[in-house]
């Protein structure tokens, strides 16, 4: 959209879309107030206010009626004024490892660009592609899924691949804001994250569910058992669906042949060599976190400090002031804070209890009960973000098992149907990190998430339940 000329006094002219955005903001605000008012009575006041705040924040994030960071600031202000929860809960997102992974990831991305290491890696990746756009997207997704087996952090995978793919898109002739570049970056953002829900150590919700289940019930799924149950449909087949949807929603012409030409290999520069050694050490520590118990966030932060250290030469002197997107950090803090409020007020558990009561979990065939459990988890994920699903559903798994008559292991595994289905980007902090690192249009990411969620609900979920039946789980 072309900007209107500025008035003579120097103030910017209002955008033609502003009235429409104002109407949308007003509508969402009214819905939030109405939802909180109707809920007050059936729910305690604290939960009713949390529900209203969730409707307001989620509505604005989902529609992009306001910039994401501005919605986050409104969320912080309203949560504090309404005393929905303690400040420690409201601002808990800034204490989370996800926040510091994003911060460190932004620094790492700046270092990779500053040293031109992204161009070097892009050359290597381009050598494995053909000129066809489908080959480009398919190669990116295949590489992203393969990386999920060796690198246990979604954000770590995004931090490594987003700068490479951004550089590669330019080499292949896909300009900023073009369909081709958007498709390539979304293939990276979702390819490093969505299929990895079916690989036990590859995403946070997976490990949170498994760890809580072991603590509460003494049940810990094995790596192979988890992979066999979930990867064929929700991992491999979903990756193929993801590639098809990107080609459909974001079509583009073939890549420039010059961008795929083999570039003569030259020795890395001293800066590139030091950066690769540091990233290699990060990868080793990420992969061995079960031995040393240092969270990926602090490994990344240690690397980020080194990249910023005066005299290292790995980032510019203006990196922190000019190259770190503060808005993306506020966005992540707001999303994580909202999930914490929903959990702390008990709203999440109330939603599960209400859904369990009204949909008749005790009735129906086993596959229907598993599908309903997945639906309840999907509802929880809309309000608490994806990590909220195992945090809320796992402690309730034993009572849900008694209600449904399903084995406890089946009830626990049904959570994967929920937290692997991202309906809107705000639900997944790692996905938001990738979107922010790649400067991807949030509306484009939302279109793809909605399309993938629809295919998952209508086609992949029934196929997955059939696979469960063949394996004897239902």
Protein backbone atom coordinates (compact mmCIF):
# COMPACT_ATOMS: atom_id res chain seq x y z
CA UNK A 1 0.00 0.00 0.00
CA UNK A 2 1.44 3.36 -0.99
CA UNK A 3 1.83 5.86 1.78
CA UNK A 4 -0.04 9.13 1.56
CA UNK A 5 1.95 12.35 1.31
CA UNK A 6 2.75 13.97 4.59
CA UNK A 7 0.97 17.20 5.44
CA UNK A 8 2.88 20.45 5.47
CA UNK A 9 3.19 20.46 9.24
CA UNK A 10 5.28 17.30 9.12
CA UNK A 11 2.79 14.95 10.79
CA UNK A 12 2.06 11.73 9.00
CA UNK A 13 -1.25 11.47 7.23
CA UNK A 14 -3.56 8.80 8.61
CA UNK A 15 -3.51 5.55 6.69
CA UNK A 16 -6.67 4.74 4.69
CA UNK A 17 -6.79 1.45 6.62
CA UNK A 18 -6.79 3.23 10.00
CA UNK A 19 -10.61 3.57 10.33
CA UNK A 20 -11.00 -0.14 9.58
CA UNK A 21 -8.37 -1.00 12.19
CA UNK A 22 -10.03 1.30 14.71
CA UNK A 23 -13.37 -0.44 14.15
CA UNK A 24 -11.69 -3.83 14.57
CA UNK A 25 -9.98 -2.75 17.79
CA UNK A 26 -13.29 -1.42 19.14
CA UNK A 27 -15.08 -4.67 18.23
CA UNK A 28 -12.45 -6.82 19.94
CA UNK A 29 -12.56 -4.59 23.03
CA UNK A 30 -16.36 -4.87 23.24
CA UNK A 31 -16.16 -8.66 22.85
CA UNK A 32 -13.57 -8.83 25.63
CA UNK A 33 -15.68 -6.71 27.98
CA UNK A 34 -18.81 -8.71 27.16
CA UNK A 35 -17.00 -12.02 27.64
CA UNK A 36 -15.64 -10.96 31.02
CA UNK A 37 -19.03 -9.61 32.15
CA UNK A 38 -20.89 -12.81 31.16
CA UNK A 39 -18.24 -14.98 32.78
CA UNK A 40 -18.35 -13.08 36.08
CA UNK A 41 -20.61 -15.20 38.24
CA UNK A 42 -20.09 -18.61 36.68
CA UNK A 43 -16.38 -17.91 37.14
CA UNK A 44 -14.54 -16.16 39.97
CA UNK A 45 -13.80 -12.50 39.27
CA UNK A 46 -10.09 -13.18 38.82
CA UNK A 47 -10.76 -15.81 36.12
CA UNK A 48 -13.38 -13.63 34.43
CA UNK A 49 -10.89 -10.77 34.16
CA UNK A 50 -8.25 -13.18 32.85
CA UNK A 51 -10.72 -14.38 30.21
CA UNK A 52 -11.50 -10.81 29.14
CA UNK A 53 -7.80 -10.00 28.93
CA UNK A 54 -7.16 -13.16 26.90
CA UNK A 55 -9.94 -12.33 24.43
CA UNK A 56 -8.60 -8.77 24.05
CA UNK A 57 -4.95 -9.76 23.59
CA UNK A 58 -5.52 -12.83 21.43
CA UNK A 59 -7.99 -10.93 19.24
CA UNK A 60 -5.49 -8.14 18.55
CA UNK A 61 -2.59 -10.52 17.98
CA UNK A 62 -4.63 -12.75 15.68
CA UNK A 63 -5.96 -9.88 13.55
CA UNK A 64 -2.81 -7.70 13.64
CA UNK A 65 -5.07 -4.72 14.23
CA UNK A 66 -2.22 -3.24 16.28
CA UNK A 67 1.53 -3.90 16.03
CA UNK A 68 2.34 -6.97 18.09
CA UNK A 69 4.56 -5.11 20.55
CA UNK A 70 1.87 -2.45 21.14
CA UNK A 71 -0.69 -5.13 21.99
CA UNK A 72 1.85 -6.61 24.41
CA UNK A 73 2.30 -3.23 26.11
CA UNK A 74 -1.48 -2.83 26.39
CA UNK A 75 -1.65 -6.31 27.91
CA UNK A 76 0.96 -5.46 30.56
CA UNK A 77 -0.78 -2.20 31.44
CA UNK A 78 -4.27 -3.72 31.72
CA UNK A 79 -3.06 -6.74 33.67
CA UNK A 80 -1.38 -4.49 36.22
CA UNK A 81 -4.31 -2.05 36.51
CA UNK A 82 -6.83 -4.87 36.90
CA UNK A 83 -4.62 -6.79 39.39
CA UNK A 84 -5.36 -10.00 37.47
CA UNK A 85 -2.22 -11.59 38.88
CA UNK A 86 0.95 -10.62 40.70
CA UNK A 87 3.62 -8.66 38.80
CA UNK A 88 5.85 -11.74 39.00
CA UNK A 89 3.28 -13.70 36.99
CA UNK A 90 2.40 -10.89 34.57
CA UNK A 91 6.03 -10.26 33.66
CA UNK A 92 7.13 -13.89 33.94
CA UNK A 93 7.70 -14.02 30.19
CA UNK A 94 10.84 -11.95 30.67
CA UNK A 95 12.13 -14.60 33.09
CA UNK A 96 11.46 -17.44 30.67
CA UNK A 97 14.21 -19.21 28.76
CA UNK A 98 12.27 -18.55 25.54
CA UNK A 99 12.73 -14.79 25.97
CA UNK A 100 16.49 -15.16 26.44
CA UNK A 101 16.74 -17.63 23.57
CA UNK A 102 15.15 -15.00 21.32
CA UNK A 103 17.46 -12.28 22.63
CA UNK A 104 20.52 -14.49 22.10
CA UNK A 105 19.18 -15.58 18.71
CA UNK A 106 18.91 -11.99 17.55
CA UNK A 107 22.55 -11.43 18.53
CA UNK A 108 23.63 -14.63 16.78
CA UNK A 109 21.76 -13.63 13.64
CA UNK A 110 23.51 -10.26 13.69
CA UNK A 111 26.89 -12.01 14.04
CA UNK A 112 26.16 -14.39 11.18
CA UNK A 113 25.23 -11.47 8.92
CA UNK A 114 28.15 -9.30 10.08
CA UNK A 115 30.71 -11.98 9.23
CA UNK A 116 28.93 -12.98 5.96
CA UNK A 117 28.75 -16.54 7.25
CA UNK A 118 25.13 -16.69 6.09
CA UNK A 119 26.26 -16.26 2.50
CA UNK A 120 28.83 -19.02 2.87
CA UNK A 121 26.25 -21.45 4.24
CA UNK A 122 23.71 -20.36 1.63
CA UNK A 123 26.18 -21.38 -1.08
CA UNK A 124 26.38 -24.88 0.39
CA UNK A 125 22.62 -25.24 0.66
CA UNK A 126 22.02 -23.89 -2.85
CA UNK A 127 24.26 -26.60 -4.27
CA UNK A 128 21.68 -29.17 -3.17
CA UNK A 129 18.72 -27.54 -4.94
CA UNK A 130 17.41 -27.41 -8.47
CA UNK A 131 16.04 -24.30 -10.14
CA UNK A 132 12.42 -25.25 -9.47
CA UNK A 133 10.71 -23.38 -6.63
CA UNK A 134 9.22 -26.67 -5.40
CA UNK A 135 12.76 -28.06 -5.06
CA UNK A 136 13.81 -25.00 -3.07
CA UNK A 137 10.91 -25.28 -0.61
CA UNK A 138 11.18 -29.06 -0.36
CA UNK A 139 14.92 -28.99 0.33
CA UNK A 140 14.49 -26.39 3.08
CA UNK A 141 11.76 -28.41 4.83
CA UNK A 142 13.65 -31.70 4.47
CA UNK A 143 16.81 -30.14 5.92
CA UNK A 144 14.79 -28.54 8.74
CA UNK A 145 13.19 -31.86 9.71
CA UNK A 146 16.53 -33.67 9.56
CA UNK A 147 18.06 -31.01 11.82
CA UNK A 148 15.28 -31.67 14.36
CA UNK A 149 16.76 -35.11 15.05
CA UNK A 150 20.12 -33.71 16.15
CA UNK A 151 19.35 -30.22 17.54
CA UNK A 152 16.80 -30.32 20.40
CA UNK A 153 15.81 -26.65 20.39
CA UNK A 154 13.29 -25.22 17.91
CA UNK A 155 14.63 -21.75 18.53
CA UNK A 156 18.19 -23.00 18.08
CA UNK A 157 17.24 -24.48 14.71
CA UNK A 158 15.58 -21.24 13.66
CA UNK A 159 18.56 -19.18 14.81
CA UNK A 160 20.87 -21.28 12.64
CA UNK A 161 18.68 -21.55 9.53
CA UNK A 162 16.80 -18.24 9.24
CA UNK A 163 19.91 -16.16 8.38
CA UNK A 164 21.02 -18.81 5.88
CA UNK A 165 17.65 -18.94 4.12
CA UNK A 166 17.34 -15.14 4.13
CA UNK A 167 20.68 -14.87 2.35
CA UNK A 168 19.79 -17.74 0.03
CA UNK A 169 16.52 -16.07 -0.98
CA UNK A 170 18.43 -13.02 -2.16
CA UNK A 171 20.87 -15.19 -4.12
CA UNK A 172 18.02 -16.99 -5.86
CA UNK A 173 16.38 -13.75 -6.96
CA UNK A 174 13.50 -13.64 -4.47
CA UNK A 175 13.30 -10.02 -3.37
CA UNK A 176 12.12 -8.79 0.06
CA UNK A 177 8.33 -9.13 0.50
CA UNK A 178 8.11 -11.39 -2.56
CA UNK A 179 6.04 -14.57 -2.48
CA UNK A 180 9.13 -16.68 -3.03
CA UNK A 181 11.06 -15.22 -0.11
CA UNK A 182 8.01 -15.44 2.17
CA UNK A 183 7.51 -19.08 1.19
CA UNK A 184 11.15 -19.94 1.83
CA UNK A 185 11.18 -18.28 5.25
CA UNK A 186 7.86 -19.87 6.27
CA UNK A 187 9.21 -23.25 5.17
CA UNK A 188 12.09 -22.65 7.58
CA UNK A 189 9.98 -21.26 10.42
CA UNK A 190 7.39 -24.05 10.37
CA UNK A 191 9.69 -26.78 9.05
CA UNK A 192 12.04 -26.44 12.02
CA UNK A 193 9.13 -26.51 14.45
CA UNK A 194 5.90 -28.30 13.46
CA UNK A 195 7.18 -31.80 12.50
CA UNK A 196 9.48 -31.73 15.55
CA UNK A 197 6.50 -32.18 17.88
CA UNK A 198 6.70 -35.86 16.91
CA UNK A 199 10.36 -36.23 17.95
CA UNK A 200 10.50 -36.56 21.74
CA UNK A 201 13.43 -34.28 22.71
CA UNK A 202 12.97 -31.79 19.84
CA UNK A 203 10.39 -29.36 21.32
CA UNK A 204 9.54 -27.98 24.76
CA UNK A 205 5.89 -29.25 25.03
CA UNK A 206 7.05 -32.80 24.22
CA UNK A 207 9.57 -32.83 27.03
CA UNK A 208 7.28 -30.98 29.44
CA UNK A 209 4.60 -33.62 28.94
CA UNK A 210 7.04 -36.51 29.27
CA UNK A 211 8.82 -35.04 32.30
CA UNK A 212 5.59 -34.24 34.16
CA UNK A 213 4.14 -37.67 33.36
CA UNK A 214 7.24 -39.36 34.74
CA UNK A 215 7.09 -37.25 37.91
CA UNK A 216 3.36 -37.74 38.53
CA UNK A 217 2.70 -41.24 37.22
CA UNK A 218 6.08 -42.90 36.72
CA UNK A 219 5.37 -43.13 32.98
CA UNK A 220 8.01 -42.09 30.46
CA UNK A 221 7.52 -42.89 26.76
CA UNK A 222 10.60 -44.20 25.03
CA UNK A 223 12.11 -42.29 22.12
CA UNK A 224 11.20 -45.02 19.61
CA UNK A 225 7.69 -45.49 20.98
CA UNK A 226 6.95 -41.77 20.75
CA UNK A 227 8.45 -41.53 17.26
CA UNK A 228 6.56 -44.53 15.88
CA UNK A 229 3.25 -43.30 17.26
CA UNK A 230 3.44 -39.70 16.02
CA UNK A 231 6.06 -39.17 13.31
CA UNK A 232 4.56 -41.05 10.33
CA UNK A 233 1.42 -38.88 10.15
CA UNK A 234 1.95 -35.75 12.26
CA UNK A 235 5.63 -35.50 11.32
CA UNK A 236 6.44 -36.85 7.87
CA UNK A 237 3.02 -36.53 6.23
CA UNK A 238 2.46 -33.11 7.79
CA UNK A 239 5.79 -31.92 6.40
CA UNK A 240 4.61 -32.91 2.92
CA UNK A 241 1.33 -31.08 3.48
CA UNK A 242 3.26 -28.02 4.69
CA UNK A 243 5.34 -27.96 1.50
CA UNK A 244 2.21 -28.31 -0.66
CA UNK A 245 0.41 -25.48 1.15
CA UNK A 246 3.40 -23.14 0.79
CA UNK A 247 3.54 -23.83 -2.95
CA UNK A 248 -0.19 -23.13 -3.19
CA UNK A 249 -0.45 -20.06 -0.95
CA UNK A 250 2.88 -18.46 -1.90
CA UNK A 251 3.60 -19.42 -5.52
CA UNK A 252 6.76 -18.17 -7.18
CA UNK A 253 8.72 -18.65 -10.35
CA UNK A 254 11.92 -20.63 -10.70
CA UNK A 255 15.06 -19.48 -8.96
CA UNK A 256 17.76 -17.62 -10.84
CA UNK A 257 20.21 -20.08 -12.29
CA UNK A 258 23.10 -17.82 -11.26
CA UNK A 259 22.10 -18.23 -7.62
CA UNK A 260 22.41 -22.01 -7.88
CA UNK A 261 25.76 -21.95 -9.62
CA UNK A 262 28.51 -23.53 -7.61
CA UNK A 263 30.65 -20.86 -6.02
CA UNK A 264 34.35 -21.75 -5.75
CA UNK A 265 35.06 -22.71 -2.19
CA UNK A 266 37.41 -20.37 -0.38
CA UNK A 267 38.84 -20.74 3.11
CA UNK A 268 36.70 -19.14 5.81
CA UNK A 269 37.90 -15.83 7.16
CA UNK A 270 39.31 -15.75 10.70
CA UNK A 271 36.05 -14.17 11.94
CA UNK A 272 33.93 -16.83 10.21
CA UNK A 273 36.14 -19.57 11.62
CA UNK A 274 35.77 -18.27 15.18
CA UNK A 275 32.02 -17.90 14.73
CA UNK A 276 31.66 -21.45 13.36
CA UNK A 277 33.72 -22.85 16.24
CA UNK A 278 31.50 -21.04 18.75
CA UNK A 279 28.30 -22.21 17.06
CA UNK A 280 29.71 -25.74 16.91
CA UNK A 281 30.34 -25.64 20.65
CA UNK A 282 26.77 -24.39 21.17
CA UNK A 283 25.48 -27.30 19.12
CA UNK A 284 27.49 -29.79 21.18
CA UNK A 285 26.20 -28.32 24.45
CA UNK A 286 22.60 -28.21 23.12
CA UNK A 287 22.77 -31.88 22.14
CA UNK A 288 24.23 -32.95 25.49
CA UNK A 289 21.99 -30.94 27.82
CA UNK A 290 20.83 -34.19 29.44
CA UNK A 291 24.38 -34.62 30.75
CA UNK A 292 25.25 -31.13 31.98
CA UNK A 293 21.70 -29.80 32.62
CA UNK A 294 22.49 -26.32 31.28
CA UNK A 295 19.41 -24.95 29.51
CA UNK A 296 19.84 -24.01 25.81
CA UNK A 297 18.95 -20.40 26.69
CA UNK A 298 22.03 -19.94 28.87
CA UNK A 299 24.28 -21.64 26.36
CA UNK A 300 23.00 -19.23 23.72
CA UNK A 301 23.34 -16.25 26.05
CA UNK A 302 26.97 -17.14 26.79
CA UNK A 303 27.63 -17.23 23.05
CA UNK A 304 25.79 -13.94 22.59
CA UNK A 305 27.94 -12.24 25.23
CA UNK A 306 31.04 -13.45 23.41
CA UNK A 307 29.72 -12.13 20.09
CA UNK A 308 29.12 -8.70 21.68
CA UNK A 309 32.41 -8.61 23.59
CA UNK A 310 34.52 -5.56 22.69
CA UNK A 311 37.29 -6.58 20.35
CA UNK A 312 35.68 -9.84 19.22
CA UNK A 313 34.81 -8.29 15.87
CA UNK A 314 31.84 -10.66 15.48
CA UNK A 315 29.18 -7.93 15.69
CA UNK A 316 29.10 -4.25 14.88
CA UNK A 317 29.44 -1.64 17.61
CA UNK A 318 25.81 -0.62 16.90
CA UNK A 319 24.43 -4.15 17.29
CA UNK A 320 22.46 -3.72 20.53
CA UNK A 321 21.19 -0.21 19.77
CA UNK A 322 20.30 -0.67 16.11
CA UNK A 323 20.17 -4.35 15.14
CA UNK A 324 18.18 -5.93 18.00
CA UNK A 325 14.41 -5.78 17.51
CA UNK A 326 13.06 -4.70 20.90
CA UNK A 327 9.48 -5.02 19.65
CA UNK A 328 9.88 -8.76 19.11
CA UNK A 329 11.16 -9.16 22.68
CA UNK A 330 8.11 -7.32 24.06
CA UNK A 331 5.85 -9.50 21.92
CA UNK A 332 7.34 -12.72 23.28
CA UNK A 333 7.16 -11.40 26.84
CA UNK A 334 3.47 -10.57 26.40
CA UNK A 335 2.53 -13.95 24.93
CA UNK A 336 4.34 -15.85 27.67
CA UNK A 337 2.82 -13.58 30.34
CA UNK A 338 -0.70 -14.23 29.08
CA UNK A 339 -0.18 -17.99 29.27
CA UNK A 340 1.15 -17.62 32.81
CA UNK A 341 -1.91 -15.59 33.89
CA UNK A 342 -4.34 -18.16 32.46
CA UNK A 343 -2.51 -20.93 34.31
CA UNK A 344 -2.04 -19.00 37.58
CA UNK A 345 -5.70 -17.94 37.84
CA UNK A 346 -6.94 -21.49 37.24
CA UNK A 347 -8.74 -20.49 34.05
CA UNK A 348 -7.02 -23.24 32.08
CA UNK A 349 -8.21 -25.98 34.42
CA UNK A 350 -11.71 -24.48 34.45
CA UNK A 351 -11.81 -24.63 30.65
CA UNK A 352 -10.80 -28.31 30.72
CA UNK A 353 -13.41 -29.17 33.37
CA UNK A 354 -16.16 -27.31 31.49
CA UNK A 355 -15.30 -28.95 28.18
CA UNK A 356 -15.09 -32.40 29.78
CA UNK A 357 -18.52 -31.95 31.37
CA UNK A 358 -20.32 -30.71 28.28
CA UNK A 359 -18.98 -33.01 25.55
CA UNK A 360 -19.63 -36.33 27.34
CA UNK A 361 -16.17 -37.86 27.54
CA UNK A 362 -17.54 -41.05 29.10
CA UNK A 363 -19.53 -41.87 25.96
CA UNK A 364 -18.51 -42.97 22.49
CA UNK A 365 -15.91 -45.20 20.89
CA UNK A 366 -12.28 -45.00 22.04
CA UNK A 367 -11.21 -43.11 18.89
CA UNK A 368 -13.96 -40.55 19.53
CA UNK A 369 -12.72 -40.03 23.09
CA UNK A 370 -9.14 -39.51 21.90
CA UNK A 371 -10.39 -37.01 19.32
CA UNK A 372 -12.35 -35.15 21.99
CA UNK A 373 -9.33 -35.05 24.29
CA UNK A 374 -7.34 -33.58 21.41
CA UNK A 375 -10.08 -31.01 20.90
CA UNK A 376 -10.01 -30.00 24.57
CA UNK A 377 -6.24 -29.63 24.41
CA UNK A 378 -6.57 -27.48 21.27
CA UNK A 379 -8.98 -25.20 23.15
CA UNK A 380 -6.53 -24.92 26.04
CA UNK A 381 -3.71 -24.07 23.60
CA UNK A 382 -5.70 -21.12 22.23
CA UNK A 383 -5.68 -19.50 25.67
CA UNK A 384 -2.42 -20.67 27.21
CA UNK A 385 -0.09 -21.15 24.19
CA UNK A 386 1.23 -24.62 23.32
CA UNK A 387 3.39 -25.22 26.43
CA UNK A 388 0.24 -24.66 28.50
CA UNK A 389 -1.30 -27.88 27.14
CA UNK A 390 1.01 -30.33 28.98
CA UNK A 391 1.25 -27.98 31.97
CA UNK A 392 -2.55 -28.12 32.45
CA UNK A 393 -3.58 -31.43 30.87
CA UNK A 394 -0.90 -33.75 32.29
CA UNK A 395 -1.90 -33.30 35.97
CA UNK A 396 -5.51 -34.02 34.92
CA UNK A 397 -4.59 -37.10 32.87
CA UNK A 398 -5.38 -39.65 35.60
CA UNK A 399 -8.89 -38.30 36.20
CA UNK A 400 -9.46 -38.04 32.44
CA UNK A 401 -8.34 -41.67 32.10
CA UNK A 402 -10.89 -42.75 34.71
CA UNK A 403 -13.63 -40.71 33.04
CA UNK A 404 -12.97 -41.99 29.52
CA UNK A 405 -11.90 -45.53 30.37
CA UNK A 406 -8.82 -45.03 28.18
CA UNK A 407 -5.35 -46.16 29.31
CA UNK A 408 -3.34 -43.43 30.98
CA UNK A 409 -0.66 -43.60 28.25
CA UNK A 410 -3.30 -43.01 25.55
CA UNK A 411 -4.67 -39.99 27.41
CA UNK A 412 -1.18 -38.55 27.78
CA UNK A 413 -0.30 -39.10 24.12
CA UNK A 414 -3.54 -37.42 23.00
CA UNK A 415 -1.94 -34.12 24.02
CA UNK A 416 0.29 -34.33 20.95
CA UNK A 417 -2.80 -33.96 18.78
CA UNK A 418 -3.32 -30.57 20.45
CA UNK A 419 0.09 -29.01 20.89
CA UNK A 420 1.28 -30.10 17.42
CA UNK A 421 -1.61 -28.22 15.77
CA UNK A 422 -0.73 -24.51 15.64
CA UNK A 423 -3.87 -22.61 14.67
CA UNK A 424 -2.45 -19.09 15.11
CA UNK A 425 1.22 -18.08 15.36
CA UNK A 426 0.95 -16.44 18.79
CA UNK A 427 0.35 -19.91 20.31
CA UNK A 428 3.93 -20.98 19.65
CA UNK A 429 6.78 -18.89 21.12
CA UNK A 430 9.45 -20.65 18.99
CA UNK A 431 7.42 -19.97 15.85
CA UNK A 432 7.11 -16.33 16.86
CA UNK A 433 10.87 -16.21 17.35
CA UNK A 434 11.42 -17.52 13.82
CA UNK A 435 8.89 -15.03 12.43
CA UNK A 436 10.64 -12.17 14.20
CA UNK A 437 14.13 -13.30 13.17
CA UNK A 438 13.05 -13.61 9.53
CA UNK A 439 10.90 -10.45 9.57
CA UNK A 440 8.04 -12.51 8.14
CA UNK A 441 4.68 -10.85 7.64
CA UNK A 442 2.49 -12.08 10.51
CA UNK A 443 -0.58 -12.14 8.27
CA UNK A 444 1.17 -14.48 5.84
CA UNK A 445 2.19 -16.77 8.72
CA UNK A 446 -1.39 -16.70 10.02
CA UNK A 447 -2.79 -17.74 6.62
CA UNK A 448 -0.43 -20.70 6.48
CA UNK A 449 -1.11 -21.77 10.08
CA UNK A 450 -4.88 -21.64 9.53
CA UNK A 451 -4.62 -23.66 6.32
CA UNK A 452 -2.34 -26.26 7.92
CA UNK A 453 -4.61 -26.50 10.97
CA UNK A 454 -7.66 -27.06 8.74
CA UNK A 455 -5.93 -29.87 6.81
CA UNK A 456 -4.73 -31.36 10.09
CA UNK A 457 -8.20 -31.39 11.66
CA UNK A 458 -10.04 -32.64 8.57
CA UNK A 459 -7.54 -35.11 7.09
CA UNK A 460 -4.43 -35.77 9.18
CA UNK A 461 -6.17 -36.28 12.53
CA UNK A 462 -8.49 -39.04 11.20
CA UNK A 463 -5.47 -40.67 9.53
CA UNK A 464 -3.51 -40.41 12.75
CA UNK A 465 -6.32 -42.03 14.75
CA UNK A 466 -6.38 -44.85 12.20
CA UNK A 467 -2.61 -45.25 12.66
CA UNK A 468 -3.10 -45.37 16.44
CA UNK A 469 -5.70 -48.12 15.94
CA UNK A 470 -3.33 -50.13 13.75
CA UNK A 471 -0.65 -49.88 16.44
CA UNK A 472 -3.11 -51.01 19.12
CA UNK A 473 -3.27 -47.72 21.05
CA UNK A 474 -7.04 -47.29 20.64
